[in-house]
CSV table of C-alpha atoms in Angstrom, one decimal:
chain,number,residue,atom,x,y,z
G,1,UNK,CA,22.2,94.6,129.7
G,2,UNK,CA,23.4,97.4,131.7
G,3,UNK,CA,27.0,99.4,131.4
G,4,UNK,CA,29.3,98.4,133.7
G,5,UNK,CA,32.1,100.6,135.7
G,6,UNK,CA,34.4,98.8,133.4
G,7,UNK,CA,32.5,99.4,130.2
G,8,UNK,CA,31.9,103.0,131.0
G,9,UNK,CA,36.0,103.7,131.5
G,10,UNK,CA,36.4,102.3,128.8
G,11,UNK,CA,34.5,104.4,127.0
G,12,UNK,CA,36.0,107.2,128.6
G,13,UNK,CA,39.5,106.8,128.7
G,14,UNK,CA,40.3,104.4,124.8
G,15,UNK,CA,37.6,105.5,122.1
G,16,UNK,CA,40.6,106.2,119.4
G,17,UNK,CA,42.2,109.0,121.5
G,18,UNK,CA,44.9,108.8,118.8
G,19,UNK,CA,45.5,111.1,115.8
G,20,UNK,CA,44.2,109.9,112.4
G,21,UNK,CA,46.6,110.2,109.0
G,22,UNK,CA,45.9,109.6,105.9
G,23,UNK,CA,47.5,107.0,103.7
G,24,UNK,CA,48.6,106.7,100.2
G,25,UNK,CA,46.9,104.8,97.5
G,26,UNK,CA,50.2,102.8,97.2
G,27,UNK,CA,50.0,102.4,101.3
G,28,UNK,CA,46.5,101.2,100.9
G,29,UNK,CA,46.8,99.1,97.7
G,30,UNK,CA,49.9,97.3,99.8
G,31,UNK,CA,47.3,97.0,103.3
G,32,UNK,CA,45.0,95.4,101.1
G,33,UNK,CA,47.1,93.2,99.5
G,34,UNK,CA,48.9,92.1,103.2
G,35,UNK,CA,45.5,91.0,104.6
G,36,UNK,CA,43.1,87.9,104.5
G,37,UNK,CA,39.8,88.8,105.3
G,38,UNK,CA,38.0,92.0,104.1
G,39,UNK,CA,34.2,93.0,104.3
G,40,UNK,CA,31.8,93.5,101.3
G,41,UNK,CA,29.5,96.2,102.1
G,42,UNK,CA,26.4,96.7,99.4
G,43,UNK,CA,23.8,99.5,99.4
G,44,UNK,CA,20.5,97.5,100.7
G,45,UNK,CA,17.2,99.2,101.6
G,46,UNK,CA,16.9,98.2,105.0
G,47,UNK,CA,20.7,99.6,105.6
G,48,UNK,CA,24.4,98.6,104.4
G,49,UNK,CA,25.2,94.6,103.6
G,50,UNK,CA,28.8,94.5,105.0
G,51,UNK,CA,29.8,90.5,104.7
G,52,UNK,CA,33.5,89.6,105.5
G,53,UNK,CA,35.0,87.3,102.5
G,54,UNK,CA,38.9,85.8,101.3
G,55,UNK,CA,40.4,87.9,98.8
G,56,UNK,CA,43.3,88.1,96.5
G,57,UNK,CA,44.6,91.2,94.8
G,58,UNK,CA,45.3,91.0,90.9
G,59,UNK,CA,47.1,94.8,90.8
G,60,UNK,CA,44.4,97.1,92.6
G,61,UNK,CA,41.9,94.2,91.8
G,62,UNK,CA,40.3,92.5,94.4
G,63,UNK,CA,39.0,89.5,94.0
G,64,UNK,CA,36.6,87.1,96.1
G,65,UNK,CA,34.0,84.1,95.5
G,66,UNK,CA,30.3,83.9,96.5
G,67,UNK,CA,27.7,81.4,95.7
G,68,UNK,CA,24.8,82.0,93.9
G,69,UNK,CA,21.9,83.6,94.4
G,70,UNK,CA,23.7,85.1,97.7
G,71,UNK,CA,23.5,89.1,98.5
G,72,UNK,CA,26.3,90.1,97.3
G,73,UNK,CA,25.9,87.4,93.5
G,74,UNK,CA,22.7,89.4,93.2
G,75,UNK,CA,24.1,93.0,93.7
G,76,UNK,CA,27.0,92.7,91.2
G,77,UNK,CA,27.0,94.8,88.3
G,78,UNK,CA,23.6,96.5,89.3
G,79,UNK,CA,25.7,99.3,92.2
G,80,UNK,CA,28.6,100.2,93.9
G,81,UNK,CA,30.1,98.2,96.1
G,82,UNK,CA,33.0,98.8,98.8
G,83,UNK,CA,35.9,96.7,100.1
G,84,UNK,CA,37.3,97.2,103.4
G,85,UNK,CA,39.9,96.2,105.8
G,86,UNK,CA,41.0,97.1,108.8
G,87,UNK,CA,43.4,96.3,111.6
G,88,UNK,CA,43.8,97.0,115.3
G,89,UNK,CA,45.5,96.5,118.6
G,90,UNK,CA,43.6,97.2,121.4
G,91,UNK,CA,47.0,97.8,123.8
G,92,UNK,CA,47.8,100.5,122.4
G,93,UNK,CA,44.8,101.9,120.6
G,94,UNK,CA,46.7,102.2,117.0
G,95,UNK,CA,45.4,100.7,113.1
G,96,UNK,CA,44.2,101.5,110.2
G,97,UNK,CA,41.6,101.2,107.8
G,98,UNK,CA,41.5,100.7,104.2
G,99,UNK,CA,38.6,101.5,101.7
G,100,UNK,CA,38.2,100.6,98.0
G,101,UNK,CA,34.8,102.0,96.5
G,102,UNK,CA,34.0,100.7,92.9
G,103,UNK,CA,31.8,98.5,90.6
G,104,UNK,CA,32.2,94.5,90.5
G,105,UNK,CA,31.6,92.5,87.7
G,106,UNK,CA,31.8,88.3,87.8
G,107,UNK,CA,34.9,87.0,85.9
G,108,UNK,CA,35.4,83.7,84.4
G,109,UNK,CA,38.0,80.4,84.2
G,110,UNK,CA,39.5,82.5,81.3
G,111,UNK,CA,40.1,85.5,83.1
G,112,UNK,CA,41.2,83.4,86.5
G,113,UNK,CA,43.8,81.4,84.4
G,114,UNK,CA,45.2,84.5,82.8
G,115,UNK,CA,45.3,86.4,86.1
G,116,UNK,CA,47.5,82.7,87.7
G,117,UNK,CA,44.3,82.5,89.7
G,118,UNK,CA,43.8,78.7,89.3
G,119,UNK,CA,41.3,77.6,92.5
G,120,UNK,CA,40.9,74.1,92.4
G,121,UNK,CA,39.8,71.5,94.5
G,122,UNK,CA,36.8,73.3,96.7
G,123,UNK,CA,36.9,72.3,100.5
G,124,UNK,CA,33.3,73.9,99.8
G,125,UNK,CA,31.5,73.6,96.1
G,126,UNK,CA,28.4,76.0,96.8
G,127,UNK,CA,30.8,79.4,96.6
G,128,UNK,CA,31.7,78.8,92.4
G,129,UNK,CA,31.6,82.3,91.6
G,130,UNK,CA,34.3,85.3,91.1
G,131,UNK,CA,33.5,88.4,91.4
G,132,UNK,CA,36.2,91.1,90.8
G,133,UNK,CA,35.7,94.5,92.2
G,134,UNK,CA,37.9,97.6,90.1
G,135,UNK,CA,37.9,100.7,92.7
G,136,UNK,CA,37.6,104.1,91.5
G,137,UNK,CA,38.8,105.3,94.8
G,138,UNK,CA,40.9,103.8,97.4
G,139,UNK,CA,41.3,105.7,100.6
G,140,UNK,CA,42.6,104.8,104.5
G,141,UNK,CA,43.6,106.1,107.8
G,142,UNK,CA,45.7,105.5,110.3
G,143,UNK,CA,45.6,105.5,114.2
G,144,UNK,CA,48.8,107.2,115.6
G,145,UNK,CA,49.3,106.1,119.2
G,146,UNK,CA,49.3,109.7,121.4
P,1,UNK,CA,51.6,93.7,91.4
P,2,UNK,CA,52.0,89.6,90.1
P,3,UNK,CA,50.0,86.9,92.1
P,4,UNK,CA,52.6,84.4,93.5
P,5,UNK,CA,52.0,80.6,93.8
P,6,UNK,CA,51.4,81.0,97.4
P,7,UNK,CA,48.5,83.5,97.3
P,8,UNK,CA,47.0,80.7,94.4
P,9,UNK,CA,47.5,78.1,97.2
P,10,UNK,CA,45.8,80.1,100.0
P,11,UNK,CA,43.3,81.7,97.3
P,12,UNK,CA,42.4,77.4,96.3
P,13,UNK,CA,43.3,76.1,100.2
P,14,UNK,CA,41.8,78.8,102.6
P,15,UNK,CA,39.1,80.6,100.9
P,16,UNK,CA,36.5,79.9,104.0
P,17,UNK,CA,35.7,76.3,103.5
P,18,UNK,CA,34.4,75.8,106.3
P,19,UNK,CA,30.5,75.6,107.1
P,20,UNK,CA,28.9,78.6,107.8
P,21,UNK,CA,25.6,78.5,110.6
P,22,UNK,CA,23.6,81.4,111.8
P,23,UNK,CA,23.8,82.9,114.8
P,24,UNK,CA,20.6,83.5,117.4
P,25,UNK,CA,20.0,87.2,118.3
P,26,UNK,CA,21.1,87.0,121.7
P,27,UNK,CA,24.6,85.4,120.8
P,28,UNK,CA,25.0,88.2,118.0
P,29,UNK,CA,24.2,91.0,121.2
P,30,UNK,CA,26.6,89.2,123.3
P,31,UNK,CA,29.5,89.5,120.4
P,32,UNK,CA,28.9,93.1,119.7
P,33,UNK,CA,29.5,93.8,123.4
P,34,UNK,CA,32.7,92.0,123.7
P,35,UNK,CA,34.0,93.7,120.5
P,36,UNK,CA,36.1,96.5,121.0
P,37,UNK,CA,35.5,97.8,117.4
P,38,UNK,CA,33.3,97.9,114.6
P,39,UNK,CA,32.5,98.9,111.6
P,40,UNK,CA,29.7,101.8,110.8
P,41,UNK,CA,28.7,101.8,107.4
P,42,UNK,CA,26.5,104.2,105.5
P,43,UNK,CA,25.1,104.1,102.2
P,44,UNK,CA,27.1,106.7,99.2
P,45,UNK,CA,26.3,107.4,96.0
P,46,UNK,CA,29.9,106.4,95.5
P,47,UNK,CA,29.4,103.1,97.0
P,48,UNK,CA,29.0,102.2,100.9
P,49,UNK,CA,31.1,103.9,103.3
P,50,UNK,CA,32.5,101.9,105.9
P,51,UNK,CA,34.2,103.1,109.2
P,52,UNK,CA,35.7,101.7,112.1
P,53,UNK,CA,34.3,103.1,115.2
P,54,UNK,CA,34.6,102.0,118.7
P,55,UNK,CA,31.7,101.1,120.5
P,56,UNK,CA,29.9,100.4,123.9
P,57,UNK,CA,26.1,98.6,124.1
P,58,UNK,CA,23.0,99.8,126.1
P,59,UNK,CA,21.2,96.9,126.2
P,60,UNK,CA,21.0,96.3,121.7
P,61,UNK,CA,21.5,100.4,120.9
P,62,UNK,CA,25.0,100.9,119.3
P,63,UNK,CA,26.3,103.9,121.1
P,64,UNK,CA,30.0,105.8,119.2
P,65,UNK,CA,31.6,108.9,118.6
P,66,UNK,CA,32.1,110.9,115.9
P,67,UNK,CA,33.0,114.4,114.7
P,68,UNK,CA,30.9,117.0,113.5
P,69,UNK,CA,30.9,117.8,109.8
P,70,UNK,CA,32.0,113.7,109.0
P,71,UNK,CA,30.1,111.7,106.9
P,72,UNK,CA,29.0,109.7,109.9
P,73,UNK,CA,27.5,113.0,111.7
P,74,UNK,CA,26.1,114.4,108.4
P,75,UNK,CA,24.5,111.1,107.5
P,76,UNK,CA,22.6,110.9,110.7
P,77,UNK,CA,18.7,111.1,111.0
P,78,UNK,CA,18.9,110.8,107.2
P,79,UNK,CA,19.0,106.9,106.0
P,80,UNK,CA,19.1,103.5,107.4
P,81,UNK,CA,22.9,103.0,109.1
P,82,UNK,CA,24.8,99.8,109.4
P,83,UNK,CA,27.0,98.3,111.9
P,84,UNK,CA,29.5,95.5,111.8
P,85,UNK,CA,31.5,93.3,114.1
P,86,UNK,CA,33.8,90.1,113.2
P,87,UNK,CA,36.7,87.7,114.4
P,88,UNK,CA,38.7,85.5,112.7
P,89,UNK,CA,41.3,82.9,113.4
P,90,UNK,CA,43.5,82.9,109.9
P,91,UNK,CA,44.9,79.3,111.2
P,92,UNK,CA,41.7,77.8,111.6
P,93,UNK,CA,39.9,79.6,109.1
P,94,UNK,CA,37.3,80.1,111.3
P,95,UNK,CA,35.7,83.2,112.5
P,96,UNK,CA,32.0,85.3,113.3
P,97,UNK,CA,30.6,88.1,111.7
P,98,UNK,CA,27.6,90.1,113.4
P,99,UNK,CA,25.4,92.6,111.3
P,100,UNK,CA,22.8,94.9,113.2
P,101,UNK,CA,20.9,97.3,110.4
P,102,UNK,CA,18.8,100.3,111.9
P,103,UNK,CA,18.9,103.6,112.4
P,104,UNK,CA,21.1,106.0,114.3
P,105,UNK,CA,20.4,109.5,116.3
P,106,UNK,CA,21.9,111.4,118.5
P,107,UNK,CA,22.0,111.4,122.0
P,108,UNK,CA,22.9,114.1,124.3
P,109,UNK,CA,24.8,114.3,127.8
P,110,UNK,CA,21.1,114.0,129.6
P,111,UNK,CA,20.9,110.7,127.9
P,112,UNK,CA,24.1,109.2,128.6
P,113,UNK,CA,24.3,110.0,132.0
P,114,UNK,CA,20.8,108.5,132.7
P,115,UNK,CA,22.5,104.9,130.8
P,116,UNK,CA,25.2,105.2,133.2
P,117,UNK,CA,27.6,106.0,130.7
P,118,UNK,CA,30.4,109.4,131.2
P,119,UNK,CA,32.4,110.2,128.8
P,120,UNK,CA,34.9,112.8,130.7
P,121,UNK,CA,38.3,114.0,129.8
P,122,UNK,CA,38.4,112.9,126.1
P,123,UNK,CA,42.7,112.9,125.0
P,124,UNK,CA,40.9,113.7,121.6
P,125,UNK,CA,38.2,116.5,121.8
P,126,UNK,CA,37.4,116.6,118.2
P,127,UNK,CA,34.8,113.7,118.3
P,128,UNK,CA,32.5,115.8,120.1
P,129,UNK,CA,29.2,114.2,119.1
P,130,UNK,CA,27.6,110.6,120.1
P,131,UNK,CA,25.5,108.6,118.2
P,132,UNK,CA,23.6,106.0,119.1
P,133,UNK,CA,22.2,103.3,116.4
P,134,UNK,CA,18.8,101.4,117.3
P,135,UNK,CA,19.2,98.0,115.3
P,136,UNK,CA,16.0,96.5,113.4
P,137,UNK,CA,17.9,93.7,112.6
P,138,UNK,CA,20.4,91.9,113.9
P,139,UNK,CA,22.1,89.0,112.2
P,140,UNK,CA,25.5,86.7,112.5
P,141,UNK,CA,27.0,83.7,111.3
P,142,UNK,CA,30.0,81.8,112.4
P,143,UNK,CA,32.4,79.9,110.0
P,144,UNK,CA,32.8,76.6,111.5
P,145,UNK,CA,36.4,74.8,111.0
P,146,UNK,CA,35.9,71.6,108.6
């Protein structure tokens, strides 16, 4: 593959040229809580795990399913694990990023039902775990526009 | 923070019920150089760091800026280093994720002007330094609608 003329101005003229901030942990907790899809990420020998999953906030919880005997089932409550989400527009080169670093742990129907979690009726059975990560540190940025 | 009805509906409905399939090696190339951004993760004692970047290709490298004195630039040269695309269409549910796992160095002016690529004129000069990750691996999978 070689680098276009395209490619190469790109490079040049929109790699974040804007000025990063710092959010709040309320900011962040709120980001997190506005957004759909986040990514997993896992120490792993051969380099980070980073798998994008659903989630649903209970407080500063976040919650997500897996399936068993997947990556992430077999890393909970042996590490750390992250949470992250992002978002971007590209027309003006402006986002923000959200990280929650912490420990996971699987919780059950009891907890789900107490938390108003109540999934029911699968599209897909294979993903009948819950794991719930609890962050020790919640951090994000923000891409100002110049 | 309460979980209302409608997060349980989406958290039952939405929660990726689709199919997931793998993705060859040369589709997961092809999707990291149409992506505009992407995620570098690192591994921390404090759990996985992970950090939106922007990013061009030469041929499968990984090539981004970053600062000196970051965790990105201080992680360099010393651990395996992760990197993360993905898509998703929230009405669908549907979407990609591409994973390359390697690791990263960094390359000089010499070397970026021999792959054609020339950074000039940067609106922010603080991200000074390029570095440029050699994947190992590279894997993807795409959600398919049901």
């Amino acid at each position: 593959m070689t680098v276009t003329r395209e490619k190469t101005m790109y490079l040049a003229a929109r790699w974040f040229p804007g000025h990063l901030t710092e959010m709040d942990r309320a900011e962040c907790v709120e980001l997190l809580g506005r957004s759909e899809v986040g990514r997993v990420a896992l120490g792993d020998p051969e380099g980070p795990l980073v798998l994008p999953v659903n989630h649903v906030m209970v407080g500063e919880k976040i919650v997500f399913r897996t399936a068993p005997r997947t990556a992430i089932a077999d890393h909970v409550g042996s590490g750390q694990v992250s949470y992250q989400v992002d978002e971007f527009d590209s027309y003006t080169s402006s986002g923000w990023s959200v990280l929650a670093r912490g420990t996971a742990e699987f919780v059950d129907g009891v907890w789900l039902t107490e938390h108003d979690l109540k999934p029911e009726s699968w599209a897909d059975g294979t993903r009948t775990l819950f794991v719930c990560l609890t962050p020790t540190q919640i951090t994000g940025r923000r891409v100002v526009p110049v």
